């Protein structure tokens, strides 16, 4: 019988995402070690985050021996941008960035925004793909504030902590309420039951 890999791999090129997940993982007493792998993944353009996540997961099939997961996140400005940038978040971050998004807004009293995260796991012991999703709702900050976090964090105010942007929170504070932290809670629940 093949020996079980003691590692579980998070495939991501984004060190900030890894650090947030690592912080959560290190609080658990799991039989796995969490390792990062930076492999080439393929991201398709569809408005369905779960489809993007499944395609991304399948694009690394055969390259890792044990269990592995990817995470796909998006930032959605529901009012007034009808969900933009959503699945185009990476591209928009690279092109117009936070400053560009703020320039698109006329009335900051009316904004609504959310982050969604989908963790897609290939779980070797069951030879199965599994999905865990988390969302955090909030609004846009009028200006970029804070130096922690990454990506859209300086312009996002959650409903839970409306007076501080995500970029003003510590990793622990952000993880407690974030899209990633919430997807993670479901993920860890599954791992606890299945290992
Ligand atoms: P992967 O290698 O894991 O794909 P990525 O940086 O491409 O890393 P995503 O596709 O999940 O990650 O993220 C899309 C964009 O959304 C990207 O520009 C991120 O910076 C941003 N983003 C994701 N999670 C975020 C968070 O928690 N806070 C702020 N911005 C975030």
mmCIF file of C-alpha atoms and ligand atoms in Angstrom:
data_model
loop_
_atom_site.group_PDB
_atom_site.id
_atom_site.type_symbol
_atom_site.label_atom_id
_atom_site.label_comp_id
_atom_site.label_asym_id
_atom_site.label_seq_id
_atom_site.Cartn_x
_atom_site.Cartn_y
_atom_site.Cartn_z
ATOM 1 C CA UNK A 1 0.000 0.000 0.000
ATOM 2 C CA UNK A 2 1.187 3.535 -0.813
ATOM 3 C CA UNK A 3 2.309 5.509 2.247
ATOM 4 C CA UNK A 4 0.059 8.515 2.959
ATOM 5 C CA UNK A 5 1.684 11.899 2.293
ATOM 6 C CA UNK A 6 1.962 13.758 5.647
ATOM 7 C CA UNK A 7 1.597 17.081 3.810
ATOM 8 C CA UNK A 8 -1.365 18.934 2.408
ATOM 9 C CA UNK A 9 -0.464 21.427 -0.316
ATOM 10 C CA UNK A 10 -1.882 24.890 -0.877
ATOM 11 C CA UNK A 11 -1.154 25.731 -4.512
ATOM 12 C CA UNK A 12 -0.918 29.502 -4.791
ATOM 13 C CA UNK A 13 1.393 32.166 -6.121
ATOM 14 C CA UNK A 14 0.068 34.609 -3.526
ATOM 15 C CA UNK A 15 2.100 34.579 -0.321
ATOM 16 C CA UNK A 16 -0.469 36.736 1.539
ATOM 17 C CA UNK A 17 -3.201 34.189 0.945
ATOM 18 C CA UNK A 18 -0.870 31.445 2.102
ATOM 19 C CA UNK A 19 0.079 33.365 5.263
ATOM 20 C CA UNK A 20 -3.568 33.876 6.214
ATOM 21 C CA UNK A 21 -4.365 30.191 5.756
ATOM 22 C CA UNK A 22 -1.144 29.165 7.502
ATOM 23 C CA UNK A 23 -2.096 31.301 10.493
ATOM 24 C CA UNK A 24 -5.432 29.437 10.749
ATOM 25 C CA UNK A 25 -3.874 26.044 10.117
ATOM 26 C CA UNK A 26 -1.251 26.501 12.822
ATOM 27 C CA UNK A 27 -4.015 26.851 15.428
ATOM 28 C CA UNK A 28 -5.235 23.327 14.636
ATOM 29 C CA UNK A 29 -3.836 20.047 15.794
ATOM 30 C CA UNK A 30 -3.892 18.284 12.444
ATOM 31 C CA UNK A 31 -2.049 15.206 11.269
ATOM 32 C CA UNK A 32 -1.023 17.091 8.109
ATOM 33 C CA UNK A 33 1.664 19.726 7.588
ATOM 34 C CA UNK A 34 0.627 22.627 5.403
ATOM 35 C CA UNK A 35 3.024 23.364 2.515
ATOM 36 C CA UNK A 36 2.874 25.944 -0.228
ATOM 37 C CA UNK A 37 3.428 24.985 -3.855
ATOM 38 C CA UNK A 38 3.671 27.605 -6.549
ATOM 39 C CA UNK A 39 2.618 25.718 -9.680
ATOM 40 C CA UNK A 40 1.314 27.094 -12.953
ATOM 41 C CA UNK A 41 -2.507 27.042 -12.792
ATOM 42 C CA UNK A 42 -5.084 27.942 -15.415
ATOM 43 C CA UNK A 43 -7.818 30.478 -14.635
ATOM 44 C CA UNK A 44 -10.736 30.501 -17.029
ATOM 45 C CA UNK A 45 -12.927 33.580 -17.492
ATOM 46 C CA UNK A 46 -16.444 32.833 -16.337
ATOM 47 C CA UNK A 47 -18.633 34.671 -13.862
ATOM 48 C CA UNK A 48 -18.956 31.553 -11.704
ATOM 49 C CA UNK A 49 -16.184 31.488 -9.080
ATOM 50 C CA UNK A 50 -16.753 27.794 -8.383
ATOM 51 C CA UNK A 51 -16.210 26.913 -12.044
ATOM 52 C CA UNK A 52 -12.991 28.930 -12.024
ATOM 53 C CA UNK A 53 -11.898 27.066 -8.887
ATOM 54 C CA UNK A 54 -12.684 23.613 -10.335
ATOM 55 C CA UNK A 55 -10.831 24.354 -13.550
ATOM 56 C CA UNK A 56 -7.881 25.704 -11.594
ATOM 57 C CA UNK A 57 -7.853 22.574 -9.399
ATOM 58 C CA UNK A 58 -7.981 20.253 -12.408
ATOM 59 C CA UNK A 59 -5.195 22.164 -14.129
ATOM 60 C CA UNK A 60 -2.672 20.812 -11.602
ATOM 61 C CA UNK A 61 -3.935 17.232 -11.613
ATOM 62 C CA UNK A 62 -1.141 14.670 -11.643
ATOM 63 C CA UNK A 63 1.508 17.108 -10.390
ATOM 64 C CA UNK A 64 1.118 16.453 -6.661
ATOM 65 C CA UNK A 65 1.001 13.084 -4.998
ATOM 66 C CA UNK A 66 -1.030 13.858 -1.867
ATOM 67 C CA UNK A 67 -4.049 16.047 -1.117
ATOM 68 C CA UNK A 68 -3.970 19.627 -2.364
ATOM 69 C CA UNK A 69 -6.142 22.704 -2.631
ATOM 70 C CA UNK A 70 -6.363 26.000 -4.394
ATOM 71 C CA UNK A 71 -8.364 29.053 -3.437
ATOM 72 C CA UNK A 72 -10.076 31.471 -5.727
ATOM 73 C CA UNK A 73 -11.169 34.817 -4.386
ATOM 74 C CA UNK A 74 -13.018 37.748 -5.907
ATOM 75 C CA UNK A 75 -13.910 41.274 -4.867
ATOM 76 C CA UNK A 76 -17.390 42.427 -5.904
ATOM 77 C CA UNK A 77 -18.608 46.032 -5.758
ATOM 78 C CA UNK A 78 -22.341 45.305 -5.861
ATOM 79 C CA UNK A 79 -23.441 48.959 -5.637
ATOM 80 C CA UNK A 80 -22.850 50.845 -7.855
ATOM 81 C CA UNK A 81 -20.675 48.582 -10.062
ATOM 82 C CA UNK A 82 -23.012 45.569 -10.382
ATOM 83 C CA UNK A 83 -20.389 43.184 -9.027
ATOM 84 C CA UNK A 84 -17.350 44.462 -10.920
ATOM 85 C CA UNK A 85 -14.471 43.449 -10.761
ATOM 86 C CA UNK A 86 -15.611 39.991 -9.506
ATOM 87 C CA UNK A 87 -13.904 37.223 -11.453
ATOM 88 C CA UNK A 88 -11.717 39.864 -13.114
ATOM 89 C CA UNK A 89 -10.272 40.950 -9.755
ATOM 90 C CA UNK A 90 -6.645 39.997 -10.496
ATOM 91 C CA UNK A 91 -6.652 41.798 -13.825
ATOM 92 C CA UNK A 92 -8.283 44.909 -12.401
ATOM 93 C CA UNK A 93 -5.841 44.939 -9.479
ATOM 94 C CA UNK A 94 -2.933 44.769 -11.947
ATOM 95 C CA UNK A 95 -4.351 47.432 -14.259
ATOM 96 C CA UNK A 96 -6.309 50.182 -12.464
ATOM 97 C CA UNK A 97 -5.831 49.021 -8.853
ATOM 98 C CA UNK A 98 -7.639 50.400 -5.810
ATOM 99 C CA UNK A 99 -7.205 53.997 -6.912
ATOM 100 C CA UNK A 100 -8.887 53.183 -10.232
ATOM 101 C CA UNK A 101 -11.843 51.531 -8.487
ATOM 102 C CA UNK A 102 -12.370 54.506 -6.171
ATOM 103 C CA UNK A 103 -12.383 56.834 -9.194
ATOM 104 C CA UNK A 104 -15.398 54.935 -10.552
ATOM 105 C CA UNK A 105 -17.540 55.833 -7.530
ATOM 106 C CA UNK A 106 -19.641 59.025 -7.336
ATOM 107 C CA UNK A 107 -21.552 58.471 -4.115
ATOM 108 C CA UNK A 108 -19.771 56.694 -1.278
ATOM 109 C CA UNK A 109 -22.848 56.693 0.975
ATOM 110 C CA UNK A 110 -24.506 54.095 -1.180
ATOM 111 C CA UNK A 111 -21.784 51.494 -1.774
ATOM 112 C CA UNK A 112 -22.116 47.772 -1.163
ATOM 113 C CA UNK A 113 -19.267 45.316 -1.669
ATOM 114 C CA UNK A 114 -18.250 41.802 -0.770
ATOM 115 C CA UNK A 115 -15.423 39.322 -1.033
ATOM 116 C CA UNK A 116 -16.064 35.678 -1.832
ATOM 117 C CA UNK A 117 -13.600 32.839 -1.485
ATOM 118 C CA UNK A 118 -13.895 29.325 -2.843
ATOM 119 C CA UNK A 119 -11.452 26.730 -1.600
ATOM 120 C CA UNK A 120 -11.305 23.718 -3.934
ATOM 121 C CA UNK A 121 -9.705 20.647 -2.401
ATOM 122 C CA UNK A 122 -8.601 17.424 -4.018
ATOM 123 C CA UNK A 123 -8.780 15.011 -1.095
ATOM 124 C CA UNK A 124 -6.697 11.980 -1.877
ATOM 125 C CA UNK A 125 -8.038 9.538 0.769
ATOM 126 C CA UNK A 126 -11.520 9.813 -0.808
ATOM 127 C CA UNK A 127 -10.296 10.575 -4.366
ATOM 128 C CA UNK A 128 -12.767 13.468 -4.422
ATOM 129 C CA UNK A 129 -12.975 17.196 -5.177
ATOM 130 C CA UNK A 130 -14.637 19.282 -2.471
ATOM 131 C CA UNK A 131 -15.603 22.970 -2.287
ATOM 132 C CA UNK A 132 -15.839 25.324 0.672
ATOM 133 C CA UNK A 133 -17.149 28.831 0.237
ATOM 134 C CA UNK A 134 -17.079 31.962 2.380
ATOM 135 C CA UNK A 135 -18.306 35.530 1.936
ATOM 136 C CA UNK A 136 -17.912 38.788 3.817
ATOM 137 C CA UNK A 137 -20.244 41.728 3.162
ATOM 138 C CA UNK A 138 -19.430 45.385 3.573
ATOM 139 C CA UNK A 139 -18.854 48.625 1.711
ATOM 140 C CA UNK A 140 -16.146 50.737 0.130
ATOM 141 C CA UNK A 141 -13.901 53.086 2.025
ATOM 142 C CA UNK A 142 -13.712 56.592 0.485
ATOM 143 C CA UNK A 143 -9.935 56.400 0.459
ATOM 144 C CA UNK A 144 -7.231 53.756 0.654
ATOM 145 C CA UNK A 145 -6.470 53.255 4.342
ATOM 146 C CA UNK A 146 -4.125 50.870 6.177
ATOM 147 C CA UNK A 147 -0.884 49.123 5.410
ATOM 148 C CA UNK A 148 -1.628 45.521 6.352
ATOM 149 C CA UNK A 149 -3.188 42.846 4.190
ATOM 150 C CA UNK A 150 -3.024 42.993 0.400
ATOM 151 C CA UNK A 151 -5.035 43.530 -2.756
ATOM 152 C CA UNK A 152 -8.348 45.305 -2.165
ATOM 153 C CA UNK A 153 -8.006 45.316 1.634
ATOM 154 C CA UNK A 154 -7.287 49.096 1.902
ATOM 155 C CA UNK A 155 -10.666 49.972 0.343
ATOM 156 C CA UNK A 156 -12.947 47.431 2.055
ATOM 157 C CA UNK A 157 -14.951 48.034 5.236
ATOM 158 C CA UNK A 158 -16.731 44.941 6.547
ATOM 159 C CA UNK A 159 -20.165 45.094 8.185
ATOM 160 C CA UNK A 160 -18.626 43.474 11.277
ATOM 161 C CA UNK A 161 -15.878 46.109 11.783
ATOM 162 C CA UNK A 162 -17.216 49.091 9.811
ATOM 163 C CA UNK A 163 -14.750 51.645 11.161
ATOM 164 C CA UNK A 164 -11.582 49.887 9.981
ATOM 165 C CA UNK A 165 -10.568 48.710 6.527
ATOM 166 C CA UNK A 166 -9.303 45.153 6.149
ATOM 167 C CA UNK A 167 -5.836 46.683 5.710
ATOM 168 C CA UNK A 168 -6.019 48.047 9.274
ATOM 169 C CA UNK A 169 -6.747 44.643 10.814
ATOM 170 C CA UNK A 170 -4.247 42.079 12.069
ATOM 171 C CA UNK A 171 -4.244 38.704 10.309
ATOM 172 C CA UNK A 172 -6.184 37.234 13.252
ATOM 173 C CA UNK A 173 -8.833 39.968 13.162
ATOM 174 C CA UNK A 174 -9.258 39.639 9.399
ATOM 175 C CA UNK A 175 -9.365 35.828 9.512
ATOM 176 C CA UNK A 176 -12.202 35.871 12.066
ATOM 177 C CA UNK A 177 -14.594 37.583 9.663
ATOM 178 C CA UNK A 178 -13.107 37.299 6.193
ATOM 179 C CA UNK A 179 -14.332 35.342 3.185
ATOM 180 C CA UNK A 180 -11.177 33.217 3.415
ATOM 181 C CA UNK A 181 -11.559 32.621 7.152
ATOM 182 C CA UNK A 182 -15.167 31.548 6.639
ATOM 183 C CA UNK A 183 -14.352 29.180 3.780
ATOM 184 C CA UNK A 184 -11.544 27.885 5.952
ATOM 185 C CA UNK A 185 -13.875 27.065 8.890
ATOM 186 C CA UNK A 186 -15.871 24.756 6.607
ATOM 187 C CA UNK A 187 -12.703 23.242 5.210
ATOM 188 C CA UNK A 188 -11.199 22.505 8.641
ATOM 189 C CA UNK A 189 -14.493 21.011 9.806
ATOM 190 C CA UNK A 190 -14.282 18.568 6.898
ATOM 191 C CA UNK A 191 -10.633 17.718 7.639
ATOM 192 C CA UNK A 192 -11.389 17.133 11.320
ATOM 193 C CA UNK A 193 -14.129 14.661 10.408
ATOM 194 C CA UNK A 194 -12.103 12.905 7.734
ATOM 195 C CA UNK A 195 -8.617 12.485 9.154
HETATM 196 P P1 LIG B 1 -3.410 32.497 -6.778
HETATM 197 O O1 LIG B 1 -2.019 32.190 -7.203
HETATM 198 O O2 LIG B 1 -3.789 31.749 -5.522
HETATM 199 O O3 LIG B 1 -4.437 32.349 -7.863
HETATM 200 P P2 LIG B 1 -4.136 35.340 -6.890
HETATM 201 O O4 LIG B 1 -3.439 36.530 -6.302
HETATM 202 O O5 LIG B 1 -4.314 35.278 -8.388
HETATM 203 O O6 LIG B 1 -3.392 34.056 -6.327
HETATM 204 P P3 LIG B 1 -7.057 35.273 -6.559
HETATM 205 O O7 LIG B 1 -7.281 34.960 -7.998
HETATM 206 O O8 LIG B 1 -7.741 34.413 -5.553
HETATM 207 O O9 LIG B 1 -5.520 35.224 -6.153
HETATM 208 O O10 LIG B 1 -7.433 36.770 -6.208
HETATM 209 C C1 LIG B 1 -7.949 37.664 -7.154
HETATM 210 C C2 LIG B 1 -7.591 39.077 -6.784
HETATM 211 O O11 LIG B 1 -8.289 39.447 -5.603
HETATM 212 C C3 LIG B 1 -6.104 39.321 -6.534
HETATM 213 O O12 LIG B 1 -5.754 40.551 -7.145
HETATM 214 C C4 LIG B 1 -5.987 39.470 -5.037
HETATM 215 O O13 LIG B 1 -5.008 40.425 -4.705
HETATM 216 C C5 LIG B 1 -7.392 39.945 -4.622
HETATM 217 N N1 LIG B 1 -7.737 39.364 -3.333
HETATM 218 C C6 LIG B 1 -7.960 38.060 -3.071
HETATM 219 N N2 LIG B 1 -8.188 37.868 -1.762
HETATM 220 C C7 LIG B 1 -8.108 39.078 -1.179
HETATM 221 C C8 LIG B 1 -8.211 39.535 0.143
HETATM 222 O O14 LIG B 1 -8.408 38.703 1.148
HETATM 223 N N3 LIG B 1 -8.056 40.830 0.375
HETATM 224 C C9 LIG B 1 -7.831 41.689 -0.633
HETATM 225 N N4 LIG B 1 -7.697 41.359 -1.915
HETATM 226 C C10 LIG B 1 -7.828 40.053 -2.188
#
